[in-house]
Short mmCIF file of C-alpha atoms and ligand atoms in Angstrom, two decimals:
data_model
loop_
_atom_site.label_atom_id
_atom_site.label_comp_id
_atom_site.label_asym_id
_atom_site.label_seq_id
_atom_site.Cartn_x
_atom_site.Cartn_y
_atom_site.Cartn_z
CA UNK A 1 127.17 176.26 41.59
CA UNK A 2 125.19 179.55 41.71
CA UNK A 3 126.13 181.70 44.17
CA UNK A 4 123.77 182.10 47.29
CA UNK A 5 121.22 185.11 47.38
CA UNK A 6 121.38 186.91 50.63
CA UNK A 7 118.68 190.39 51.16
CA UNK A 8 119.90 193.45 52.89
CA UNK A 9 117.15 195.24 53.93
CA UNK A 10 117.58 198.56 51.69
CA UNK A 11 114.84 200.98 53.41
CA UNK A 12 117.88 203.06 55.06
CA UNK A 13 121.55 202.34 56.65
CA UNK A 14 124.56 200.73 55.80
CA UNK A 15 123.13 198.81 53.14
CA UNK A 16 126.37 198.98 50.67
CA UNK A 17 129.08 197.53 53.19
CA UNK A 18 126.51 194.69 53.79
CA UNK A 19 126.53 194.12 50.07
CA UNK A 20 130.29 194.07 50.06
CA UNK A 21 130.81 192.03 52.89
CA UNK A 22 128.30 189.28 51.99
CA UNK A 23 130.13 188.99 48.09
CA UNK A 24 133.50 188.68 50.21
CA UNK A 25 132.12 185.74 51.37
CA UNK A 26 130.41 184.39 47.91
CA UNK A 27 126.82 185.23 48.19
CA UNK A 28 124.89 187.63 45.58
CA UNK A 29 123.58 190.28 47.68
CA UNK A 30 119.89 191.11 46.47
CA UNK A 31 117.95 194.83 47.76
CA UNK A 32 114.58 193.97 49.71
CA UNK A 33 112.08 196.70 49.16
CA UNK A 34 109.13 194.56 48.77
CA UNK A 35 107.73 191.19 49.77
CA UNK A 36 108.36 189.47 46.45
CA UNK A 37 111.89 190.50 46.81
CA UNK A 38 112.37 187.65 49.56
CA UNK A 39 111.45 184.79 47.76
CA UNK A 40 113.92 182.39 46.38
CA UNK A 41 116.68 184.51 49.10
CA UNK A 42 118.90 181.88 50.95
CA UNK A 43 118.66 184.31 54.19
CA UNK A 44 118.31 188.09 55.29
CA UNK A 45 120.23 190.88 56.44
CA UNK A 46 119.07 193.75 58.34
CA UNK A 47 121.52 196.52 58.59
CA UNK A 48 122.40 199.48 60.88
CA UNK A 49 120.91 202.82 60.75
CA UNK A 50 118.02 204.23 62.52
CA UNK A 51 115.86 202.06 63.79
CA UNK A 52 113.00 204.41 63.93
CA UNK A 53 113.42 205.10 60.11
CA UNK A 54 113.58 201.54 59.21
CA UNK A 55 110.67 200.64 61.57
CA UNK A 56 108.39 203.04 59.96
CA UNK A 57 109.30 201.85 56.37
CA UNK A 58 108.37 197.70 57.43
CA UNK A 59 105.05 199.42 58.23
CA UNK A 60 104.70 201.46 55.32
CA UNK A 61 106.06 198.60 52.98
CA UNK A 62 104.17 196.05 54.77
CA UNK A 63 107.40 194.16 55.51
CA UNK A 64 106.82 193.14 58.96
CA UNK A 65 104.88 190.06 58.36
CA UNK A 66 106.55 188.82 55.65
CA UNK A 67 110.15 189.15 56.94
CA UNK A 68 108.25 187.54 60.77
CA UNK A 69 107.56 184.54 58.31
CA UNK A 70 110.46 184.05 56.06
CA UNK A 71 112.37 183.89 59.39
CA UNK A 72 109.70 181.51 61.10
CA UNK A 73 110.23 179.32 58.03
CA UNK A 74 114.08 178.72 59.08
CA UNK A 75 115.70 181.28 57.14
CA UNK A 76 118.68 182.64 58.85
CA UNK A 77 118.44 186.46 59.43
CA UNK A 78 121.37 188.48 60.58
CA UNK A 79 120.77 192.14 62.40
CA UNK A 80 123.57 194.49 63.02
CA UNK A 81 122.71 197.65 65.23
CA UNK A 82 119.67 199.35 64.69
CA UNK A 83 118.98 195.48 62.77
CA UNK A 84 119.62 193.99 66.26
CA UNK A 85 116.77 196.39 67.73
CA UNK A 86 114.37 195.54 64.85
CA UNK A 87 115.08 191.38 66.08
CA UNK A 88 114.86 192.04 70.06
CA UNK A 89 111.76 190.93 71.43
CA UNK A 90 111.11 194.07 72.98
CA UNK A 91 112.33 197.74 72.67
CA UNK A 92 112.86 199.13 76.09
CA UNK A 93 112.80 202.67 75.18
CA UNK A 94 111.41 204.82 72.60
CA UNK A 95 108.56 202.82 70.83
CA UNK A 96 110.13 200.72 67.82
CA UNK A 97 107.86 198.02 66.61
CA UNK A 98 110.54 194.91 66.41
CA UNK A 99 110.12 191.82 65.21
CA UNK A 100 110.20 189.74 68.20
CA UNK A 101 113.06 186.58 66.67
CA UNK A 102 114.99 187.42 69.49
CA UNK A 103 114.46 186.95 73.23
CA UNK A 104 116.15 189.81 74.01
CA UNK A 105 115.32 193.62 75.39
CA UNK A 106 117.06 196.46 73.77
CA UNK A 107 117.51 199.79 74.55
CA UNK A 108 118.51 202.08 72.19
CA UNK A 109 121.68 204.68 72.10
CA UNK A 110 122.78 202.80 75.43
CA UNK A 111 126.22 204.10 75.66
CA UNK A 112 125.42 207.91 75.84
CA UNK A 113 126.43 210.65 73.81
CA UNK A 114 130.14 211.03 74.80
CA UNK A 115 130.92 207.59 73.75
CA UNK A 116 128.62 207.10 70.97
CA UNK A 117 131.04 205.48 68.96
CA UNK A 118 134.21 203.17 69.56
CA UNK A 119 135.57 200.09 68.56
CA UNK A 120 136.67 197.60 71.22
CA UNK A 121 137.85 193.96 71.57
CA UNK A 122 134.78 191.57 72.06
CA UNK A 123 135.34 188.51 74.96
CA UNK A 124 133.34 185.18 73.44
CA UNK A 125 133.55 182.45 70.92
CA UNK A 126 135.55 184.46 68.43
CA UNK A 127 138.99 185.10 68.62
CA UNK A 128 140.20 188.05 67.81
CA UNK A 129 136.72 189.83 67.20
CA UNK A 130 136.95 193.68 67.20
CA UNK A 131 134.06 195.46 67.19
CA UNK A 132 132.83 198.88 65.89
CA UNK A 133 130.12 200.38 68.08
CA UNK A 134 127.79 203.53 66.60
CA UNK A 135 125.07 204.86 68.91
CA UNK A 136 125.06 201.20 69.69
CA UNK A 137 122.08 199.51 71.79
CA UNK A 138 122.34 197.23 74.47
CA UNK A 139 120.68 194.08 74.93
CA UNK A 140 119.43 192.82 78.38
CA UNK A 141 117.95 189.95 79.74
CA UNK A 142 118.79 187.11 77.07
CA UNK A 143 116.30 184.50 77.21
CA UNK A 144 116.74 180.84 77.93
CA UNK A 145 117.25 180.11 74.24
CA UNK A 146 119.83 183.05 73.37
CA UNK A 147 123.51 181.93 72.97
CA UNK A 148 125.82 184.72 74.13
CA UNK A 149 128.50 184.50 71.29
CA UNK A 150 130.39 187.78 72.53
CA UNK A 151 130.12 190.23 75.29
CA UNK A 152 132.21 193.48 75.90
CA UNK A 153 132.43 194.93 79.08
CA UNK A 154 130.41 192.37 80.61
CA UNK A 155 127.61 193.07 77.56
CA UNK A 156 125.96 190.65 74.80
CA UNK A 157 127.08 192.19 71.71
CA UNK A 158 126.98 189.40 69.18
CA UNK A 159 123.85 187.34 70.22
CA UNK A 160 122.07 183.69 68.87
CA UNK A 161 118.59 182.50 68.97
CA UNK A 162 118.45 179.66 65.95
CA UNK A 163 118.94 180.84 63.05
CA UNK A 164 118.76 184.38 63.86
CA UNK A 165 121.58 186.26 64.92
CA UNK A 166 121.74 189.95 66.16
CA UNK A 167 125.38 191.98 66.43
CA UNK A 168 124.96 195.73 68.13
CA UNK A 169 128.04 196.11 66.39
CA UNK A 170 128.91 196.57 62.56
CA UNK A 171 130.82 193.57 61.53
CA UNK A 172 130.36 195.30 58.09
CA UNK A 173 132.51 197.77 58.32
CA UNK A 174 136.01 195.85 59.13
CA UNK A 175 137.88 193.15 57.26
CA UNK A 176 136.34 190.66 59.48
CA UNK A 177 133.44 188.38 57.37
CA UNK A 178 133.14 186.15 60.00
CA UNK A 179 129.88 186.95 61.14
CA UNK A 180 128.40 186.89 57.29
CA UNK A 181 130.33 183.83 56.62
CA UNK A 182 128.49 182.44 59.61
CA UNK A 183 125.13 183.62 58.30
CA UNK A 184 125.85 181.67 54.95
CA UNK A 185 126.95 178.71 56.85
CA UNK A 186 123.51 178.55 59.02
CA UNK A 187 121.95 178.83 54.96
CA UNK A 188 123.64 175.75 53.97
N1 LIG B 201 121.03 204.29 67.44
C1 LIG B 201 120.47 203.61 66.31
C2 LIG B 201 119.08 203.07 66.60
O1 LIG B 201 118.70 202.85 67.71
C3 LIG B 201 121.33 202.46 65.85
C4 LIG B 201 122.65 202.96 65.36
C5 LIG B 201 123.26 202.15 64.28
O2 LIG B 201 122.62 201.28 63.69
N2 LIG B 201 124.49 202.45 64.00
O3 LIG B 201 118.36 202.87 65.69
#
């Protein structure tokens, strides 16, 4: 059987670990620059970065409706960090235009400048879970159709609304494919 194709949104970020991660767990990782580049794509990736860069290149690259629809058609679509803020339904501060797949709020580079990044143990679903945090959002006020999968310090990290799922944490860049593994599983 041919392996799955899974994007990664390549405008800017961690695109690279993405594309490592995803062929750890068996899927062909594809670059998504334009529109055409979705079709035939088994599901999405958004990665971490700066969501003000990446924002401005959906508009530039027209990408916003077309990534809106491929995940309206049941694609799964998985959004780590500054990908989580492009998912929330609304971006508390700083003006990013998100995509709105997510009932959530998040506000960007919520932990402060001291602590900007850290890796702790997440509470949740998932055993075992550690997560990387880098100038990591927060998300707030999860809808009634958001599944809390993990929370640390009393936090949604790792987040569900169908088949869309939204980390503020880089699963990418540990050992741990759980979290792509589960992406390709919500393909299938
Ligand atoms: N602080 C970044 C933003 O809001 C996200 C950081 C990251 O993706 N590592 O876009």
């Amino acid at each position: 059987m041919n392996a799955p194709r899974v994007g990664i949104l390549a405008i800017q970020g961690d695109v690279a670990a993405h594309a490592r991660a995803l062929a750890r767990v068996g899927a062909e990782a594809v670059r998504v620059r334009r529109d055409k580049d979705l079709d035939g794509l088994a599901a999405l990736v958004l990665p971490g970065g700066e969501s003000t860069t990446i924002s401005k290149g959906l508009d530039r690259l027209h990408l916003y409706e077309p990534i809106e629809a491929f995940a309206r058609s049941g694609k799964p679509i998985l959004g780590t960090c500054a990908g989580a803020v492009l998912l929330a339904r609304e971006v508390e501060n700083e003006p990013v235009r998100s995509l709105g797949l997510i009932d959530v709020v998040a506000v960007r580079n919520a932990y402060g400048t001291q602590v900007d990044s850290f890796a702790a143990p997440a509470e949740g679903e998932i055993p075992d879970l550690d997560c990387v945090f880098i100038r990591a959002p927060r998300l707030r006020r999860p809808g009634a159709g958001v599944e809390v999968l993990a929370r640390v310090g009393g936090w949604p990290v790792f987040v569900r609304q169908g088949r869309a799922l939204a980390t503020t944490f880089h699963p990418e860049l540990t050992d741990d494919v759980r979290i792509h593994a589960m992406l390709l599983d919500l393909a299938s």
